[in-house]
XYZ file of C-alpha atoms in Angstrom:
584
model
C -17.537 -2.416 0.885
C -14.333 -3.753 -0.664
C -11.580 -4.629 1.806
C -8.045 -4.466 0.481
C -6.174 -7.439 1.851
C -2.554 -7.905 2.723
C -0.981 -11.287 2.098
C 1.410 -13.155 4.335
C 3.042 -16.302 2.993
C 4.677 -19.007 5.050
C 6.714 -21.977 3.944
C 4.543 -24.808 5.201
C 3.760 -28.135 3.589
C 0.539 -29.916 4.595
C -0.099 -33.547 5.234
C -3.122 -35.496 3.992
C -5.215 -37.048 6.769
C -5.765 -40.792 6.449
C -8.741 -40.939 8.824
C -10.655 -37.959 7.424
C -12.828 -37.454 4.335
C -10.971 -37.231 1.067
C -10.069 -33.640 0.378
C -9.074 -32.895 3.979
C -5.722 -31.209 4.512
C -4.028 -29.923 7.656
C -1.503 -27.115 7.537
C 0.038 -24.208 9.382
C -0.854 -21.113 7.395
C 0.933 -18.440 9.467
C 3.835 -18.189 11.887
C 3.711 -15.720 14.785
C 6.387 -14.186 16.975
C 9.258 -14.231 14.467
C 10.440 -11.844 11.759
C 9.482 -12.808 8.218
C 11.129 -11.854 4.944
C 8.963 -8.790 4.355
C 9.863 -7.108 7.647
C 6.805 -8.070 9.714
C 6.264 -9.894 12.988
C 2.714 -11.104 13.611
C 2.573 -11.080 17.389
C 1.137 -14.086 19.248
C -2.516 -13.438 20.011
C -3.045 -11.244 16.950
C -5.653 -13.696 15.607
C -7.760 -13.887 18.781
C -10.308 -11.214 17.940
C -10.747 -12.106 14.282
C -11.208 -15.827 15.020
C -13.974 -14.929 17.462
C -15.765 -13.016 14.695
C -15.310 -15.076 11.534
C -13.876 -18.237 10.034
C -11.568 -17.612 7.054
C -12.376 -19.066 3.627
C -10.052 -21.224 1.558
C -9.263 -19.822 -1.892
C -6.638 -20.644 -4.506
C -3.621 -18.371 -5.082
C -5.415 -15.496 -3.324
C -8.117 -15.426 -6.009
C -11.169 -14.486 -3.959
C -13.458 -15.526 -6.811
C -12.176 -19.102 -6.610
C -13.450 -20.650 -3.392
C -11.912 -24.090 -3.061
C -12.075 -25.132 0.603
C -13.599 -24.388 3.963
C -11.917 -24.328 7.345
C -13.227 -27.198 9.472
C -10.991 -26.218 12.376
C -8.888 -23.111 12.991
C -6.671 -22.610 16.039
C -3.920 -20.222 16.978
C -1.172 -22.152 18.719
C 0.658 -19.876 21.137
C 4.417 -20.138 21.744
C 5.176 -23.179 23.870
C 2.139 -25.156 22.683
C 3.142 -28.863 22.682
C 1.500 -29.331 19.261
C 4.058 -27.060 17.626
C 6.872 -28.772 15.693
C 9.966 -29.647 17.645
C 12.438 -28.354 15.086
C 12.750 -26.025 12.128
C 13.743 -27.098 8.623
C 17.462 -26.705 9.371
C 17.261 -28.983 12.390
C 17.398 -26.209 14.966
C 14.978 -26.176 17.912
C 11.688 -24.441 17.175
C 12.064 -20.824 18.429
C 10.627 -20.409 21.890
C 8.987 -17.135 20.837
C 7.265 -18.622 17.775
C 3.648 -19.714 17.514
C 1.529 -20.749 14.535
C -1.993 -20.809 13.100
C -3.343 -24.311 12.426
C -6.061 -25.020 9.852
C -7.846 -28.247 8.951
C -9.385 -27.552 5.553
C -11.881 -29.570 3.502
C -11.585 -28.996 -0.247
C -14.787 -28.998 -2.301
C -14.192 -31.959 -4.601
C -17.610 -31.496 -6.217
C -16.276 -28.515 -8.160
C -13.556 -28.410 -10.799
C -11.691 -25.633 -8.979
C -11.810 -27.525 -5.698
C -10.566 -30.782 -7.251
C -7.723 -29.080 -9.130
C -6.629 -27.105 -6.085
C -6.638 -30.238 -3.926
C -4.650 -32.259 -6.466
C -2.045 -29.511 -6.707
C -1.729 -29.364 -2.946
C -1.287 -33.141 -2.749
C 1.185 -33.203 -5.652
C 3.472 -30.496 -4.283
C 3.128 -31.772 -0.730
C 4.751 -35.028 -1.800
C 7.987 -33.093 -2.362
C 7.407 -30.670 0.517
C 7.048 -27.747 -1.870
C 3.493 -26.624 -1.136
C 3.287 -23.529 1.001
C 0.496 -21.378 2.376
C -0.394 -17.724 2.628
C -3.086 -15.660 4.347
C -5.070 -12.601 3.198
C -5.784 -10.043 5.899
C -6.055 -6.354 6.731
C -4.663 -4.449 9.713
C -7.170 -2.158 11.476
C -6.184 1.307 12.642
C -3.819 1.025 15.585
C -3.305 -2.692 14.995
C 0.392 -2.445 14.181
C 3.470 -0.491 15.143
C 6.569 0.041 13.033
C 10.008 0.514 14.558
C 11.529 3.533 12.773
C 15.060 2.313 13.438
C 14.761 -1.258 12.188
C 11.821 -0.929 9.807
C 10.175 -3.927 11.475
C 6.377 -3.786 11.722
C 4.781 -5.613 14.658
C 1.170 -6.619 14.029
C -0.892 -6.907 17.216
C -4.355 -7.188 15.683
C -5.669 -8.104 12.240
C -8.786 -9.038 10.314
C -8.218 -12.419 8.641
C -10.320 -13.296 5.589
C -8.723 -16.097 3.567
C -5.931 -18.663 3.299
C -4.405 -19.967 0.087
C -1.888 -22.518 -1.196
C 1.034 -20.781 -2.954
C 4.326 -21.823 -4.512
C 6.706 -19.729 -2.433
C 6.379 -18.395 1.100
C 7.989 -15.560 3.014
C 8.660 -17.118 6.446
C 11.674 -19.295 7.158
C 10.038 -21.677 9.655
C 8.831 -24.654 7.607
C 7.374 -27.980 8.629
C 5.255 -30.931 7.547
C 2.380 -32.395 9.523
C 2.970 -36.153 9.592
C -0.653 -37.196 9.676
C -0.295 -40.854 10.558
C 1.999 -40.480 13.513
C 0.873 -37.060 14.534
C 4.494 -36.062 15.010
C 5.945 -33.058 13.189
C 8.705 -33.608 10.697
C 11.432 -31.414 9.294
C 11.219 -29.841 5.859
C 14.084 -28.410 3.835
C 12.900 -26.330 0.911
C 15.880 -25.194 -1.186
C 13.486 -23.707 -3.737
C 12.321 -21.239 -1.101
C 15.863 -20.219 -0.182
C 16.755 -19.773 -3.836
C 13.673 -17.640 -4.515
C 14.413 -15.368 -1.563
C 18.089 -15.066 -2.524
C 17.180 -14.249 -6.123
C 14.620 -11.663 -5.030
C 17.062 -9.852 -2.756
C 19.849 -9.883 -5.350
C 17.497 -8.365 -7.926
C 16.817 -5.429 -5.612
C 20.330 -5.038 -4.184
C 22.669 -5.805 -7.108
C 20.597 -6.650 -10.195
C 18.365 -4.835 -12.629
C 16.091 -3.718 -9.815
C 18.996 -1.971 -8.077
C 19.858 -0.212 -11.347
C 16.291 1.025 -11.719
C 16.049 2.092 -8.086
C 19.372 3.940 -8.028
C 20.311 3.464 -4.398
C 22.118 6.454 -2.817
C 20.165 8.875 -5.040
C 17.163 11.015 -4.028
C 13.865 9.144 -4.096
C 15.460 5.673 -4.091
C 13.235 4.371 -1.316
C 10.078 5.486 -3.152
C 11.192 3.820 -6.361
C 11.811 0.591 -4.449
C 8.367 0.811 -2.835
C 6.789 1.389 -6.248
C 8.515 -1.708 -7.622
C 7.747 -3.943 -4.656
C 4.218 -2.566 -4.445
C 3.360 -4.373 -7.666
C 3.394 -7.664 -5.746
C 3.087 -6.683 -2.068
C 0.718 -4.610 -0.002
C 1.928 -1.069 0.703
C 3.108 -1.716 4.267
C 4.878 -4.913 3.214
C 6.613 -3.094 0.379
C 7.832 -0.372 2.723
C 9.162 -2.892 5.233
C 10.845 -4.943 2.502
C 12.417 -1.852 0.914
C 13.596 -0.567 4.291
C 15.645 -3.760 4.634
C 17.000 -3.453 1.077
C 17.838 0.209 1.744
C 19.814 -0.878 4.784
C 21.505 -3.679 2.810
C 22.776 -1.269 0.171
C 23.458 1.936 2.099
C 24.105 0.729 5.633
C 21.369 2.938 7.059
C 17.598 2.882 7.401
C 15.563 5.197 5.149
C 14.485 8.572 6.474
C 10.832 9.474 6.856
C 11.208 12.302 4.288
C 12.042 9.771 1.575
C 8.704 7.987 2.002
C 6.831 11.257 1.602
C 8.206 11.726 -1.901
C 6.010 8.923 -3.274
C 3.639 10.631 -5.725
C 1.230 7.717 -5.421
C 0.844 8.435 -1.707
C 0.964 12.210 -1.254
C -1.468 14.400 -3.181
C -0.696 18.024 -3.980
C -3.067 19.257 -1.305
C -1.512 16.947 1.273
C 1.977 18.010 0.221
C 1.866 21.571 1.540
C -1.130 21.472 3.882
C 1.073 20.685 6.885
C 3.920 23.099 6.162
C 2.831 26.259 8.012
C 4.956 28.352 10.319
C 2.697 29.447 13.164
C 4.548 30.731 16.240
C 3.807 29.286 19.691
C 0.893 31.021 21.401
C 1.284 29.720 24.939
C 4.657 27.942 25.328
C 5.254 25.306 27.949
C 8.584 24.787 29.595
C 10.589 21.717 30.437
C 9.092 18.420 29.175
C 8.996 15.464 31.539
C 8.095 11.856 30.887
C 4.825 11.956 32.791
C 5.559 8.661 34.544
C 6.593 6.941 31.322
C 10.050 5.665 30.415
C 11.511 6.500 27.012
C 14.563 5.379 25.145
C 17.712 6.502 26.934
C 19.732 8.166 24.216
C 20.839 11.325 26.008
C 19.944 14.825 24.954
C 16.773 16.899 25.208
C 13.525 15.111 26.013
C 10.586 15.410 23.646
C 6.874 14.852 24.111
C 3.411 15.707 22.838
C 1.211 17.215 25.541
C -1.670 19.463 26.511
C -0.628 22.642 28.316
C -2.658 23.574 31.390
C -4.120 27.094 30.921
C -2.264 29.786 32.845
C -5.065 30.665 35.282
C -5.698 27.022 36.174
C -1.970 26.269 36.418
C -1.426 29.094 38.905
C -4.108 27.638 41.168
C -2.691 24.102 40.850
C 0.978 24.866 41.540
C 2.269 23.812 44.975
C 5.213 25.071 47.028
C 8.412 23.309 46.033
C 6.781 21.779 42.972
C 6.818 22.456 39.272
C 6.216 26.067 38.215
C 2.828 26.858 36.638
C 4.373 27.207 33.166
C 5.498 23.556 33.269
C 2.165 21.945 34.166
C 0.816 19.765 31.376
C -0.871 16.465 30.445
C 1.540 14.123 28.649
C -0.008 12.331 25.661
C 3.084 10.735 24.099
C 6.686 10.703 25.333
C 9.018 10.623 22.328
C 12.289 9.964 24.153
C 15.633 11.725 24.525
C 17.888 13.070 21.826
C 15.260 12.772 19.087
C 16.757 13.559 15.687
C 15.693 16.762 13.952
C 14.151 14.890 11.017
C 11.981 12.878 13.409
C 10.931 16.049 15.240
C 9.937 17.655 11.940
C 7.869 14.578 11.123
C 6.315 14.652 14.594
C 5.354 18.303 14.094
C 3.551 17.407 10.875
C 1.693 14.578 12.629
C 0.683 16.712 15.615
C -0.521 19.523 13.373
C -2.648 17.169 11.291
C -4.205 15.506 14.340
C -4.883 18.854 16.015
C -6.772 20.010 12.927
C -9.159 17.056 13.320
C -10.271 17.943 16.864
C -11.977 20.817 18.593
C -11.222 22.266 22.012
C -11.516 19.844 24.936
C -13.469 20.810 28.037
C -13.596 18.912 31.315
C -12.390 19.089 34.875
C -9.575 18.040 37.152
C -9.320 17.472 40.878
C -8.133 15.198 43.670
C -4.583 14.004 44.319
C -2.567 10.903 43.430
C 0.940 9.449 43.577
C 2.907 7.123 41.321
C 5.555 4.702 42.638
C 8.790 6.377 43.704
C 11.124 7.530 40.907
C 14.708 6.887 42.049
C 16.016 9.914 40.153
C 13.391 12.535 40.962
C 11.320 11.238 43.885
C 7.643 10.358 44.198
C 5.513 11.939 41.436
C 2.439 13.695 42.840
C -0.339 14.393 40.370
C -3.904 15.575 39.825
C -6.364 13.329 37.924
C -7.820 14.776 34.713
C -11.355 13.976 33.515
C -11.864 15.390 30.009
C -14.332 13.800 27.543
C -12.657 13.039 24.229
C -9.127 13.070 25.657
C -8.576 9.307 25.367
C -9.888 9.286 21.795
C -7.606 12.182 20.873
C -4.591 10.370 22.290
C -5.473 7.145 20.470
C -5.707 9.066 17.201
C -2.353 10.717 17.931
C -0.637 7.386 18.646
C -2.080 5.850 15.487
C -0.723 8.780 13.470
C 2.699 8.463 15.123
C 2.683 4.750 14.308
C 1.838 5.452 10.695
C 4.684 7.968 10.504
C 7.121 5.510 12.092
C 7.803 7.765 15.091
C 8.819 6.012 18.319
C 7.002 6.721 21.575
C 7.140 5.119 25.000
C 4.703 2.334 25.854
C 6.182 1.490 29.240
C 3.037 2.467 31.146
C -0.674 2.605 30.516
C -2.373 5.953 30.056
C -3.586 7.710 33.201
C -4.615 11.291 32.349
C -2.921 13.493 34.936
C -1.001 16.682 35.656
C 2.223 16.180 37.624
C 2.558 18.799 40.386
C 5.758 17.861 42.208
C 8.271 15.160 43.097
C 8.372 14.479 46.838
C 11.293 13.223 48.874
C 10.743 10.098 51.013
C 8.621 10.917 54.044
C 7.196 14.163 52.694
C 3.409 14.402 53.148
C 1.052 14.599 50.190
C -0.409 18.021 49.428
C -4.117 18.559 49.991
C -6.428 17.230 47.265
C -7.212 19.735 44.547
C -10.825 20.843 44.516
C -12.858 20.085 41.398
C -11.740 22.618 38.772
C -13.049 23.210 35.225
C -10.326 23.072 32.573
C -10.134 23.541 28.816
C -7.440 22.686 26.279
C -7.216 24.532 22.956
C -3.978 23.176 21.486
C -1.595 20.250 21.253
C 2.008 21.054 22.166
C 5.179 19.487 20.781
C 7.795 20.212 23.450
C 11.550 19.607 23.293
C 12.918 20.936 26.576
C 12.678 24.749 26.182
C 11.638 24.597 22.520
C 7.853 24.413 22.153
C 5.362 24.513 19.324
C 1.593 24.782 19.801
C -0.941 23.431 17.293
C -4.501 24.718 17.850
C -7.386 22.261 18.107
C -9.353 23.908 15.335
C -12.008 21.459 14.133
C -15.616 22.652 14.333
C -17.147 19.425 12.998
C -19.702 17.318 14.799
C -18.215 13.899 14.095
C -15.968 11.734 16.198
C -12.944 13.794 15.289
C -14.477 16.964 16.716
C -14.123 16.293 20.410
C -15.088 19.729 21.672
C -17.822 19.799 24.285
C -18.222 23.566 24.167
C -16.849 26.756 22.646
C -13.127 27.402 22.629
C -11.553 29.841 25.093
C -12.429 33.439 24.224
C -8.855 34.662 24.552
C -7.681 32.018 22.122
C -10.294 33.126 19.605
C -9.101 36.706 19.970
C -5.489 35.661 19.388
C -6.415 33.903 16.169
C -8.510 36.840 14.991
C -5.687 39.302 15.621
C -3.201 37.057 13.870
C -5.385 36.872 10.769
C -5.466 40.686 10.432
C -1.853 41.912 10.741
C -1.143 45.609 10.164
C 0.897 46.910 7.256
C 4.057 47.078 9.314
C 3.783 43.410 10.253
C 3.236 42.489 6.620
C 6.581 43.995 5.643
C 9.127 41.478 4.481
C 11.885 41.151 7.059
C 15.252 39.467 7.256
C 16.215 37.482 10.318
C 19.310 35.278 10.679
C 19.685 35.094 6.919
C 16.196 33.716 6.224
C 13.255 35.583 4.746
C 10.323 36.063 7.100
C 6.849 37.431 6.283
C 4.092 38.890 8.476
C 6.490 39.120 11.381
C 6.750 35.321 11.739
C 10.073 33.762 12.611
C 11.020 30.801 10.449
C 12.230 28.282 13.020
C 14.944 25.775 12.198
C 12.438 22.934 12.399
C 9.920 24.613 10.098
C 12.728 25.593 7.751
C 13.694 21.939 7.508
C 10.062 21.022 6.861
C 9.880 23.546 4.013
C 13.116 22.204 2.570
C 11.675 18.703 2.734
C 8.522 19.936 1.014
C 10.592 21.412 -1.808
C 12.549 18.164 -2.171
C 9.319 16.178 -2.219
C 7.807 18.462 -4.853
C 10.901 18.223 -7.029
C 10.839 14.410 -6.819
C 7.157 14.321 -7.795
C 7.809 16.485 -10.838
C 10.821 14.400 -11.838
C 8.851 11.175 -11.600
C 6.047 12.723 -13.650
C 8.483 13.813 -16.389
C 7.861 17.518 -15.741
C 11.425 18.384 -14.720
C 13.914 20.074 -17.048
C 17.244 19.366 -15.421
C 19.260 21.855 -17.511
C 16.918 24.777 -16.845
C 15.549 24.127 -13.368
C 18.097 21.994 -11.546
C 21.449 23.815 -11.427
C 22.736 21.462 -8.745
C 21.851 18.495 -10.988
C 21.037 16.248 -8.042
C 18.581 14.124 -9.986
C 19.292 10.374 -10.258
C 21.346 9.145 -13.217
C 19.395 7.692 -16.098
C 18.497 4.070 -15.415
C 18.737 1.229 -17.934
C 15.475 -0.130 -19.379
C 13.557 -2.387 -17.007
C 13.728 -6.025 -18.137
C 10.492 -7.931 -18.539
C 10.191 -10.281 -15.579
C 7.428 -12.792 -15.240
C 6.404 -13.469 -11.628
C 6.850 -17.093 -10.721
C 4.523 -16.964 -7.737
C 1.430 -15.285 -6.381
C 3.182 -14.857 -3.033
C 4.872 -11.570 -2.061
C 8.227 -12.966 -3.233
C 7.185 -12.658 -6.878
C 9.385 -10.293 -8.879
C 7.985 -6.952 -10.137
C 7.308 -6.087 -13.743
C 6.967 -2.313 -13.980
C 6.769 1.013 -12.184
C 3.534 2.943 -12.222
C 3.713 6.714 -12.700
C 1.183 9.326 -11.697
C 0.607 12.004 -14.395
C 0.382 15.686 -13.485
C -1.919 18.210 -15.105
C -0.558 21.392 -16.680
C -2.076 23.380 -13.815
C -0.301 21.226 -11.233
C 3.020 21.602 -13.061
C 2.657 25.405 -13.142
C 1.767 25.450 -9.456
C 4.788 23.311 -8.685
C 7.173 25.664 -10.467
C 5.656 28.675 -8.740
C 6.203 27.087 -5.342
C 9.794 26.077 -6.098
C 10.655 29.503 -7.512
C 9.141 31.178 -4.443
C 11.236 28.982 -2.135
C 14.337 29.522 -4.245
C 14.711 25.782 -4.825
């Protein structure tokens, strides 16, 4: 199996050990806890698991066919470790939140590649210009990206190699003074100049001209450029910062979707359906979690307790049966409509991967007192596959850049009531079978259900038995509407078919789909602006891209070209049919 590696460079110059075999070098190959120039923060402790499993190999310039050294000693130094340098290159105290990864490497001087790599390291270390980079991959759920800042926090990674490079991405630089054992201070003006030149190229230079900031698809074009010399996630983080530099705002999720290299035609429209809610839930609460306080309606992803079970669970003075649910992810207050549309796509895709969940609930529990609402009283939920479903949901939300609360751990439960101080607990709930057939995206009184439809036998199909009979009947009836229901209707100015109401959120999703499709066809050269684009919103023609030779193997190297994805004649025809149908 081939593992695609990400690279993370850091401006670090090594020292040569006087009391070790010739060819031994010590260096810090990664900095943790601080933001680097590609929009990432490797969190302290992220290397713990991978170091317990493997020792990384030393290669040259990330060429995995050129093995030049082995790691004699590898340690992750946590923030506050006394072995960390005292100061940064500009003389400021080493950040209290910063850690580092230390490597003592022995170069293979018996090979030509090993000797040449070692001599280059020694030569550039004399002027404090040698820097280091790591090659790694992030497992599913190992990182979270802040949708507001574009910063990706990496909590877990698989580390495979380290390499000497010319230019690094992190600003913390240092030299290991091998004789005294005391850290020194390094000032690398070449690094600052390379970073400045890179940013200017994207913000004000030829790169900015090619990208066309403030025009549709700008973020995708930036990602395509940066992706020539960065991993995909790095390119997106880097371009999010450049987008903010030029426009004063962070890119929207819909812009990322327009990348033809990422979204296939099948993926483009697969998530844009308009199914009405089948069993709405009412007011959404945080389920014991704390979200961002922005004001406005609260949003969450949940499992709705079936009506018959909810009626038996409800207690006097508590929540009504229609509001009983299991919270899977609390999305906060005042969530923007674009983010809700993205969340709906995510929830629908995850729901399609899982079958109905069957289990039981019973007992009684209480969380610590909530000053605003009282003491939450709840019933424990024991449903096989529920934890796995939630983990998959959170990973998908992370990938989409959608914020959710992580204030508390996950305790599957159904909140029944909020008690005032001194009120007695209700009697424990007797053991009760329960089944869940859908995921619900709830925004106060606005709800959307997404059926758990998978019938597979793999990990994604979490069903332990057949789905609820009534739910099957609902689906069957919906698939065979009568002629009257099939009539085309008009409602609030929007065309509706088969009696389905086109909600504002789904309307926005369809509009986004049309915009995405138009961008794909433009990028593929299949768009006739005069004939098919009366609004003429396409980007102005860009000047020819200059030939730029990368001066480094690190992520700071400049790009050389944009790759395009060709479309077949059949795909082009299908695209026009869709756009004409949508009136776009």
